[in-house]
Amino acid sequence: MRTETLAMILAGGQGTRLGKLTKEIAKPAVPFGGKYRIIDFALSNCVNSGIKNVGVVTQYQPRELNSHVGNGAAWGLNIHNGGATILQPYSSVEGEKWFKGTAHAIYQNIDFIDRHNPEYVLILSGDHIYKMDYQEMLAFHKMKKAALTVGVIPVPIEEAPRFGIMNTDQTGRIIEFEEKPKEPKSNLASMGVYIFDWAMLKKYLIDNQAKERTMEDFGQHVIPAYLRNNENVFAYAFRDYWKDVGTIESLWEANMEFLDPTHALNIRNSDWRIYSQNPSAPPQFLTAASNVTNAMIVDGCYVAGEVAHSILSHNVKIGKGSVVKDSFIMADVTIGENVTIEYAIVGEHARIHDGAQIIGKEKEIAVVGYSEEIGGLKDEEA
Amino acid sequence: MKKHKVCAILNLNEDGSRLAPLTDTRPITSLPFGCRYRLIDFPFTSLHSAEIESAAFFLTGNGRSLHDHIRSGASWGLDSSIGGGLFPHTEIDIKEAVETHQPNQLSSFYHDQIHYVVRSKADYVVVMGSKMLCNIDIQPLLHYHQEKGSDVTIMYKNVPKETCTASAAESHFSFDAEGTDRITGINLVSHTPEEVGRVALSMGIAIMRSEKFIELTTEAGKQNLKGDTLLLVKNQLEHNKVYGYEYTGYLKDIDDIQSYFDANMDMLNEDNYNALFNRGDAIITKVKNGAPTFYSKEAEVKNAQFASDCFIEGKVENSLIFRKVKVAKGAVIDHSVVMQGSEIGEGSHLEYVILDKGVKVGAGVSLKGTPEDVLVIKKNAVIEAEKGA
């Protein structure tokens, strides 16, 4: 059975702007919204769009990501004629197959893609929060007889200099691409979502590799090359919620937006679910001493303190007299008694001892790293 | 542990008649419990913790909800392709009806059990049910059994006599002497002397060698005894060394509405909650996707448990709320168990109520039971406030 569309999720990003949170795990594996990891959105979008062959390209700190994606069973991808495949760089007789960039990562995996012999390759980034039906974009791609369709999202023009900006003509055809322009001519930012005709992309990658060996990145090299050669390159505008959670502030902000029950992402809509691993954990226990308002909480949590405008992930314990406000607490965090946490992101497995204070500000979010310990012994020594 | 050393037989044909209407369309074993579990999750988790990969279960009546929950058994590691597996034996009531026309044969119930044990190639068989809610560790039970050189070892718990339910009447042990654990009698609660305050209640969990199981089962089959583990050894105590192994964790005999309700409420006590859920590995259940539970600005929640994917805007106290439950503004829920997918309308008031799955309670409805007489609302019922009331 031939695969019409194969998805390749580029999940190797280092995500240095997330500081401590990406020191040990790849950005797409960073937890989000209480029970998700960022890559769940791209993976779920694939499944919901009927694309059941997905390659997940990993490179940087892949352990957490690999164990999260596994065989893809959580997304219904453990099926005949489909599935999730982790694609990691490796040493081969021709040398090490490390990925120098997004396009180079695809080049290194040509064998994998060819085995599925797809007509189209959908290339996604593993680090954005959004719900999107890729079939609609594919229909657009076919209708336009495009060689490449780039998913774009209109952003406020003042923010456009942060993005790769597509300038189009009246038909939606991309005539110019500018990476982080100082004076943008349009507000159509690339979402990092591409549909390529595989045969043509493969030819570009192989020809280039045989000569200049310069084609490392889609934004910097491949799209400009397509434009130079006058290929049919179109922009497909997406108008729903889309968020790049590349910084601590944007990760915090996206979590706080997620808390809003009227949020555009509409996580409770069962017509377009976001799937994830679901560990078995006891029911959440809000004790007689607790006070929980405007919060999202998942299984395994135990709350004896106050939680306001915050998200608690799996197995978070909060002792008596503690207050958690405007914060995102990741899984397996233990918070002692009389702790105050405000405007913070607390990493998985962190331990916050009795009486500790973690207080950030709206534009300066406090971060506790994975497995970090705050308070406790240090205080006793002082 | 060597592969296939222990196999399991789950007698799930338990009498659920006193749990109606909750058991109208489901066996006791698939009763929802503790916000997100079914009773079967507890024995299955014990099998998983003991690395037992093969189990047969015996079921009467409608098994749809059980099959939907357990599927291949993969969640509990019961789908290994190497010797493991989950072996369903259903419709045993139908087979029984057929057998009444063919007397003098080993009933298919026992035939199936023996067949399974032989095929499993296991050295030992653990037999259990699911209405005795507990979280047991099978490994120490096996070690104890081996240490004692026992023929059959049965798990029990010392409980206050008054807590024994009606059906548990013929299920407590007497030992050959004070302080020893060789079982010499299986008795009726009503036959114990009045001054005895505590009894050794059988949990219906037994371990024995496969050959012993086959021997006892063949005998029970000839006498046409059915279902209960204790029936295997009841008349064989003199010829076999039968020992009791004491369990000290949380136990509740889920036998009627009251005990079911009490068991749920027990979980709001931290000692019980930890004894059942935080003892060793987490209890495994069929996991589902769903959003985190949301508590609004107006929510007032005290001493309550929730599964994920709920939407809570009202007041919830001393209650257990299952998945995908919506509680509207101004609604008050106290001392209640609200199962999956139920919706509680604005300004409604629930007290001492069990709502089965998918119940819709309209706005302004008042439903009240008492601690001794809990009100049960059937699955998918729609309850609106009476006009003009």
Coordinates of C-alpha atoms in Angstrom, one line a residue, chain B:
Chain B
M1 CA 10.6 -15.2 38.4
K2 CA 10.7 -18.0 36.0
K3 CA 8.2 -17.6 33.2
H4 CA 4.8 -19.2 33.7
K5 CA 5.6 -20.2 37.3
V6 CA 2.2 -18.9 38.5
C7 CA -1.0 -18.7 36.5
A8 CA -4.2 -17.1 37.7
I9 CA -7.9 -18.0 37.8
L10 CA -10.3 -15.2 38.4
N11 CA -13.7 -16.2 39.5
L12 CA -15.7 -13.2 38.4
N13 CA -19.1 -14.9 38.5
E14 CA -19.8 -13.1 41.8
D15 CA -23.3 -12.4 43.1
G16 CA -24.1 -8.8 42.4
S17 CA -27.8 -8.9 43.2
R18 CA -27.5 -6.7 46.3
L19 CA -25.7 -4.0 44.2
A20 CA -28.6 -3.4 41.9
P21 CA -29.2 -1.2 40.0
L22 CA -25.5 -0.6 39.7
T23 CA -25.1 -4.3 38.6
D24 CA -28.1 -4.3 36.2
T25 CA -25.9 -4.4 33.2
R26 CA -22.5 -5.0 34.6
P27 CA -20.9 -7.7 36.7
I28 CA -19.5 -6.6 40.1
T29 CA -16.0 -6.9 38.7
S30 CA -16.5 -3.9 36.4
L31 CA -18.1 -1.7 39.0
P32 CA -16.5 1.7 38.8
F33 CA -14.6 2.6 41.9
G34 CA -12.4 5.4 43.2
C35 CA -12.9 8.0 40.5
R36 CA -11.2 6.1 37.7
Y37 CA -10.9 2.4 38.4
R38 CA -13.0 -0.8 38.0
L39 CA -12.8 -3.4 40.7
I40 CA -11.0 -5.8 38.3
D41 CA -8.1 -3.3 38.2
F42 CA -7.1 -4.4 41.7
P43 CA -6.6 -8.1 41.1
F44 CA -5.1 -7.4 37.7
T45 CA -2.6 -5.0 39.2
S46 CA -1.6 -7.6 41.8
L47 CA -0.9 -10.1 38.9
H48 CA 1.1 -7.5 37.1
S49 CA 3.2 -6.7 40.2
A50 CA 3.9 -10.4 40.7
E51 CA 4.9 -10.7 37.0
I52 CA 2.1 -13.2 36.3
E53 CA 1.4 -13.0 32.6
S54 CA -1.3 -15.6 32.2
A55 CA -4.9 -15.4 33.6
A56 CA -8.2 -17.0 32.9
F57 CA -11.4 -15.4 34.0
F58 CA -14.9 -16.9 34.5
L59 CA -17.9 -14.7 34.0
T60 CA -21.6 -15.1 34.0
G61 CA -24.0 -12.7 32.4
N62 CA -23.3 -9.5 30.5
G63 CA -19.6 -9.0 30.1
R64 CA -19.6 -6.1 27.7
S65 CA -18.4 -3.5 30.2
L66 CA -15.6 -5.8 31.4
H67 CA -14.4 -6.7 27.9
D68 CA -14.5 -3.0 26.9
H69 CA -12.3 -2.2 29.9
I70 CA -9.7 -4.9 29.7
R71 CA -9.5 -5.5 25.9
S72 CA -6.4 -7.5 25.3
G73 CA -5.2 -7.2 28.8
A74 CA -2.1 -5.3 27.5
S75 CA -2.4 -2.6 30.2
W76 CA -1.7 -5.2 32.8
G77 CA 1.0 -7.1 30.8
L78 CA -1.5 -9.9 30.1
D79 CA -0.9 -10.0 26.4
S80 CA 2.6 -11.5 26.2
S81 CA 3.0 -13.5 23.0
I82 CA 5.3 -15.9 24.8
G83 CA 3.1 -18.2 26.9
G84 CA 1.1 -15.4 28.5
G85 CA -2.4 -14.2 27.7
L86 CA -5.8 -13.5 29.0
F87 CA -8.3 -16.3 28.6
P88 CA -11.9 -15.3 28.9
H89 CA -14.5 -18.0 29.8
T90 CA -17.9 -16.5 29.5
E91 CA -21.5 -17.6 29.3
I92 CA -20.9 -20.2 32.0
D93 CA -24.6 -19.9 32.9
I94 CA -25.6 -21.0 29.4
K95 CA -23.2 -24.0 29.5
E96 CA -24.7 -24.9 32.9
A97 CA -28.2 -24.9 31.4
V98 CA -27.1 -27.3 28.7
E99 CA -25.3 -29.5 31.2
T100 CA -28.5 -30.2 33.2
H101 CA -29.5 -32.5 30.3
Q102 CA -26.2 -34.4 30.5
P103 CA -25.7 -35.6 34.1
N104 CA -22.6 -37.4 35.5
Q105 CA -20.1 -35.3 33.6
L106 CA -17.5 -33.0 35.0
S107 CA -19.2 -29.6 34.4
S108 CA -17.6 -27.4 31.8
F109 CA -16.9 -24.8 34.4
Y110 CA -14.4 -27.1 36.1
H111 CA -13.4 -28.7 32.9
D112 CA -12.4 -25.3 31.5
Q113 CA -10.5 -24.4 34.7
I114 CA -8.5 -27.6 34.6
H115 CA -7.9 -27.3 30.9
Y116 CA -6.5 -23.8 31.4
V117 CA -4.2 -24.8 34.2
V118 CA -2.8 -27.8 32.3
R119 CA -2.2 -25.7 29.2
S120 CA -0.6 -22.9 31.1
K121 CA 2.2 -25.2 32.2
A122 CA 2.4 -23.2 35.5
D123 CA 3.7 -24.7 38.7
Y124 CA 1.3 -22.8 40.8
V125 CA -2.3 -21.4 40.5
V126 CA -3.5 -18.4 42.3
V127 CA -7.3 -18.2 42.5
M128 CA -9.1 -14.9 43.3
G129 CA -12.3 -12.9 42.9
S130 CA -12.8 -9.2 42.6
K131 CA -15.5 -8.2 45.1
M132 CA -13.0 -8.2 48.0
L133 CA -11.4 -4.8 47.3
C134 CA -7.8 -4.9 48.3
N135 CA -4.2 -4.4 47.1
I136 CA -2.3 -7.6 47.7
D137 CA 1.2 -8.7 47.0
I138 CA 1.2 -12.3 45.6
Q139 CA 5.0 -12.9 46.0
P140 CA 5.0 -13.1 49.8
L141 CA 1.9 -15.3 49.7
L142 CA 3.8 -17.7 47.5
H143 CA 6.9 -17.6 49.6
Y144 CA 4.8 -18.3 52.7
H145 CA 3.1 -21.2 51.0
Q146 CA 6.4 -22.7 50.1
E147 CA 7.9 -22.2 53.5
K148 CA 5.0 -23.9 55.2
G149 CA 5.0 -26.8 52.9
S150 CA 1.3 -26.1 52.6
D151 CA -1.2 -27.7 50.2
V152 CA -3.3 -24.7 50.0
T153 CA -2.7 -21.2 51.4
I154 CA -5.7 -18.8 51.7
M155 CA -5.5 -15.1 52.4
Y156 CA -7.5 -13.7 55.3
K157 CA -7.9 -10.5 57.3
N158 CA -8.8 -10.1 60.9
V159 CA -11.9 -8.0 60.9
P160 CA -14.4 -6.9 63.6
K161 CA -17.3 -9.4 63.5
E162 CA -19.9 -6.8 63.0
T163 CA -18.4 -5.7 59.7
C164 CA -19.0 -9.1 58.0
T165 CA -21.7 -8.8 55.4
A166 CA -24.5 -11.2 55.0
S167 CA -22.8 -13.1 52.1
A168 CA -19.6 -13.4 54.1
A169 CA -21.4 -15.5 56.7
E170 CA -19.7 -18.8 55.7
S171 CA -16.3 -17.5 55.1
H172 CA -14.3 -17.1 58.2
F173 CA -11.7 -19.4 59.6
S174 CA -10.9 -21.3 62.7
F175 CA -7.4 -22.4 63.3
D176 CA -6.2 -25.6 65.0
A177 CA -5.0 -23.6 68.0
E178 CA -4.6 -20.0 69.2
G179 CA -1.8 -18.3 67.4
T180 CA -1.3 -20.9 64.7
D181 CA -2.3 -20.6 61.2
R182 CA -3.4 -24.0 60.1
I183 CA -7.0 -23.7 59.1
T184 CA -9.3 -26.4 60.6
G185 CA -12.7 -24.9 59.9
I186 CA -14.6 -22.7 57.6
N187 CA -17.5 -21.3 59.6
L188 CA -20.6 -19.2 59.7
V189 CA -20.2 -15.9 61.4
S190 CA -23.4 -16.7 63.3
H191 CA -21.8 -19.8 64.8
T192 CA -18.9 -17.9 66.5
P193 CA -19.2 -17.5 70.2
E194 CA -20.7 -14.2 71.2
E195 CA -17.6 -13.1 73.2
V196 CA -15.5 -13.3 70.0
G197 CA -15.1 -9.8 68.6
R198 CA -12.9 -10.4 65.6
V199 CA -12.9 -13.0 63.0
A200 CA -10.5 -14.2 60.3
L201 CA -12.4 -13.3 57.2
S202 CA -11.5 -15.2 54.0
M203 CA -10.6 -12.9 51.1
G204 CA -11.3 -15.7 48.5
I205 CA -7.6 -15.6 47.4
A206 CA -5.8 -18.9 47.5
I207 CA -2.5 -20.3 46.1
M208 CA -1.7 -23.9 45.5
R209 CA 0.4 -26.2 43.2
S210 CA -1.2 -26.9 39.9
E211 CA -1.6 -30.6 40.6
K212 CA -3.4 -29.8 43.9
F213 CA -5.7 -27.4 42.1
I214 CA -6.6 -30.1 39.5
E215 CA -7.2 -32.6 42.3
L216 CA -9.4 -30.3 44.3
T217 CA -11.2 -29.0 41.3
T218 CA -12.0 -32.5 40.0
E219 CA -13.4 -33.3 43.4
A220 CA -15.5 -30.1 43.6
G221 CA -16.7 -30.8 40.1
K222 CA -18.0 -34.2 41.1
Q223 CA -19.9 -32.6 43.9
N224 CA -21.2 -29.9 41.5
L225 CA -20.0 -27.1 43.8
K226 CA -19.5 -23.9 41.9
G227 CA -17.5 -20.7 41.9
D228 CA -16.2 -19.9 45.3
T229 CA -12.6 -20.7 46.0
L230 CA -13.5 -21.9 49.5
L231 CA -15.7 -24.6 48.1
L232 CA -12.6 -26.3 46.8
V233 CA -11.2 -27.0 50.2
K234 CA -14.2 -26.8 52.4
N235 CA -14.6 -30.5 52.8
Q236 CA -10.9 -31.3 52.4
L237 CA -9.4 -29.6 55.4
E238 CA -8.6 -32.9 57.1
H239 CA -6.7 -34.4 54.2
N240 CA -4.8 -31.3 53.3
K241 CA -2.6 -28.9 55.0
V242 CA -4.5 -25.6 54.5
Y243 CA -2.9 -22.5 55.9
G244 CA -4.1 -18.9 56.4
Y245 CA -1.9 -16.0 55.4
E246 CA -2.8 -12.7 57.0
Y247 CA -3.3 -9.5 55.0
T248 CA -3.1 -6.3 56.9
G249 CA -3.8 -3.7 54.2
Y250 CA -7.1 -2.1 53.2
L251 CA -10.0 -4.5 52.6
K252 CA -13.7 -4.1 51.9
D253 CA -16.1 -6.7 50.9
I254 CA -18.1 -4.9 48.1
D255 CA -21.4 -6.8 48.7
D256 CA -24.2 -4.3 48.7
I257 CA -24.9 -0.6 48.0
Q258 CA -23.9 0.4 51.5
S259 CA -20.5 -1.4 51.4
Y260 CA -19.8 0.0 48.0
F261 CA -20.7 3.5 49.1
D262 CA -18.6 3.2 52.3
A263 CA -15.6 1.9 50.4
N264 CA -15.7 5.0 48.2
M265 CA -16.0 7.3 51.2
D266 CA -13.2 5.4 52.9
M267 CA -10.9 6.7 50.2
L268 CA -11.4 10.3 51.5
N269 CA -9.5 9.1 54.6
E270 CA -5.9 9.6 53.9
D271 CA -4.8 6.4 55.6
N272 CA -7.2 4.3 53.5
Y273 CA -6.3 6.2 50.3
N274 CA -2.6 5.6 50.8
A275 CA -3.1 2.0 51.9
L276 CA -5.0 1.2 48.7
F277 CA -3.4 3.4 46.1
N278 CA 0.1 4.2 47.4
R279 CA 1.1 0.8 48.4
G280 CA 3.8 -0.4 46.1
D281 CA 3.1 0.2 42.4
A282 CA 0.3 2.4 41.2
I283 CA -3.0 0.6 40.5
I284 CA -3.2 0.0 36.7
T285 CA -6.3 0.8 34.9
K286 CA -7.3 1.4 31.2
V287 CA -6.0 4.9 30.7
K288 CA -7.9 7.4 28.7
N289 CA -7.1 10.6 27.0
G290 CA -8.7 13.7 28.4
A291 CA -8.0 17.2 29.4
P292 CA -6.9 18.1 32.9
T293 CA -9.7 18.7 35.3
F294 CA -10.6 22.4 35.5
Y295 CA -11.7 24.2 38.6
S296 CA -13.2 27.7 37.9
K297 CA -12.9 30.8 39.9
E298 CA -16.2 30.0 41.6
A299 CA -15.4 26.4 42.5
E300 CA -15.4 25.5 46.1
V301 CA -13.9 22.1 46.7
K302 CA -13.0 20.4 50.0
N303 CA -12.1 16.9 50.9
A304 CA -12.9 15.4 47.5
Q305 CA -11.3 13.4 44.8
F306 CA -11.6 13.8 41.1
A307 CA -10.5 12.0 37.9
S308 CA -9.3 14.0 34.9
D309 CA -11.4 15.8 32.3
C310 CA -14.0 17.2 34.8
F311 CA -15.3 20.8 34.7
I312 CA -16.1 22.1 38.2
E313 CA -17.8 25.4 38.8
G314 CA -19.8 24.5 41.9
K315 CA -19.3 23.2 45.4
V316 CA -18.0 19.7 46.0
E317 CA -17.4 18.2 49.4
N318 CA -16.7 14.8 50.8
S319 CA -17.3 13.2 47.4
L320 CA -15.7 11.2 44.6
I321 CA -16.1 12.5 41.0
F322 CA -15.3 10.3 38.1
R323 CA -14.0 11.3 34.6
K324 CA -15.8 13.9 32.4
V325 CA -18.2 15.1 35.0
K326 CA -19.6 18.7 34.8
V327 CA -20.7 20.5 37.9
A328 CA -22.4 23.8 37.1
K329 CA -22.3 27.0 39.1
G330 CA -24.2 27.0 42.3
A331 CA -24.5 23.2 42.4
V332 CA -23.7 21.6 45.7
I333 CA -22.5 18.0 46.0
D334 CA -21.9 16.4 49.4
H335 CA -21.2 12.8 50.4
S336 CA -21.8 11.5 46.9
V337 CA -20.3 9.4 44.2
V338 CA -20.7 10.8 40.7
M339 CA -19.7 8.5 37.9
Q340 CA -18.3 9.2 34.5
G341 CA -19.9 11.7 32.2
S342 CA -22.6 12.9 34.6
E343 CA -23.7 16.5 34.5
I344 CA -25.1 18.4 37.4
G345 CA -27.1 21.5 36.6
E346 CA -27.0 24.9 38.2
G347 CA -28.2 25.2 41.7
S348 CA -28.8 21.4 42.1
H349 CA -28.2 19.8 45.4
L350 CA -26.9 16.2 45.9
E351 CA -26.4 14.6 49.3
Y352 CA -25.7 10.9 49.9
V353 CA -26.3 10.0 46.3
I354 CA -24.6 7.6 43.9
L355 CA -25.1 8.7 40.3
D356 CA -24.3 5.9 37.8
K357 CA -22.6 6.9 34.5
G358 CA -24.0 9.5 32.3
V359 CA -26.8 10.8 34.6
K360 CA -28.1 14.3 33.7
V361 CA -29.3 16.3 36.7
G362 CA -31.1 19.4 35.5
A363 CA -31.0 22.8 37.2
G364 CA -32.4 23.2 40.7
V365 CA -32.9 19.5 41.4
S366 CA -32.5 18.2 44.9
L367 CA -31.5 14.6 45.4
K368 CA -31.1 13.4 49.0
G369 CA -30.3 10.1 50.6
T370 CA -29.1 9.4 54.1
P371 CA -25.9 7.9 55.4
E372 CA -27.8 4.6 56.0
D373 CA -29.9 4.7 52.9
V374 CA -27.9 6.1 50.0
L375 CA -30.0 7.1 46.9
V376 CA -28.9 5.4 43.7
I377 CA -29.7 6.9 40.3
K378 CA -29.5 4.6 37.3
K379 CA -27.2 4.9 34.4
N380 CA -28.1 7.5 31.9
A381 CA -31.1 8.7 33.8
V382 CA -32.3 12.3 33.1
I383 CA -33.7 14.1 36.2
E384 CA -35.4 17.5 35.9
A385 CA -36.9 19.6 38.7
E386 CA -40.6 19.1 39.1
K387 CA -42.5 22.0 37.6
G388 CA -44.1 24.2 40.2
A389 CA -42.3 22.5 43.0

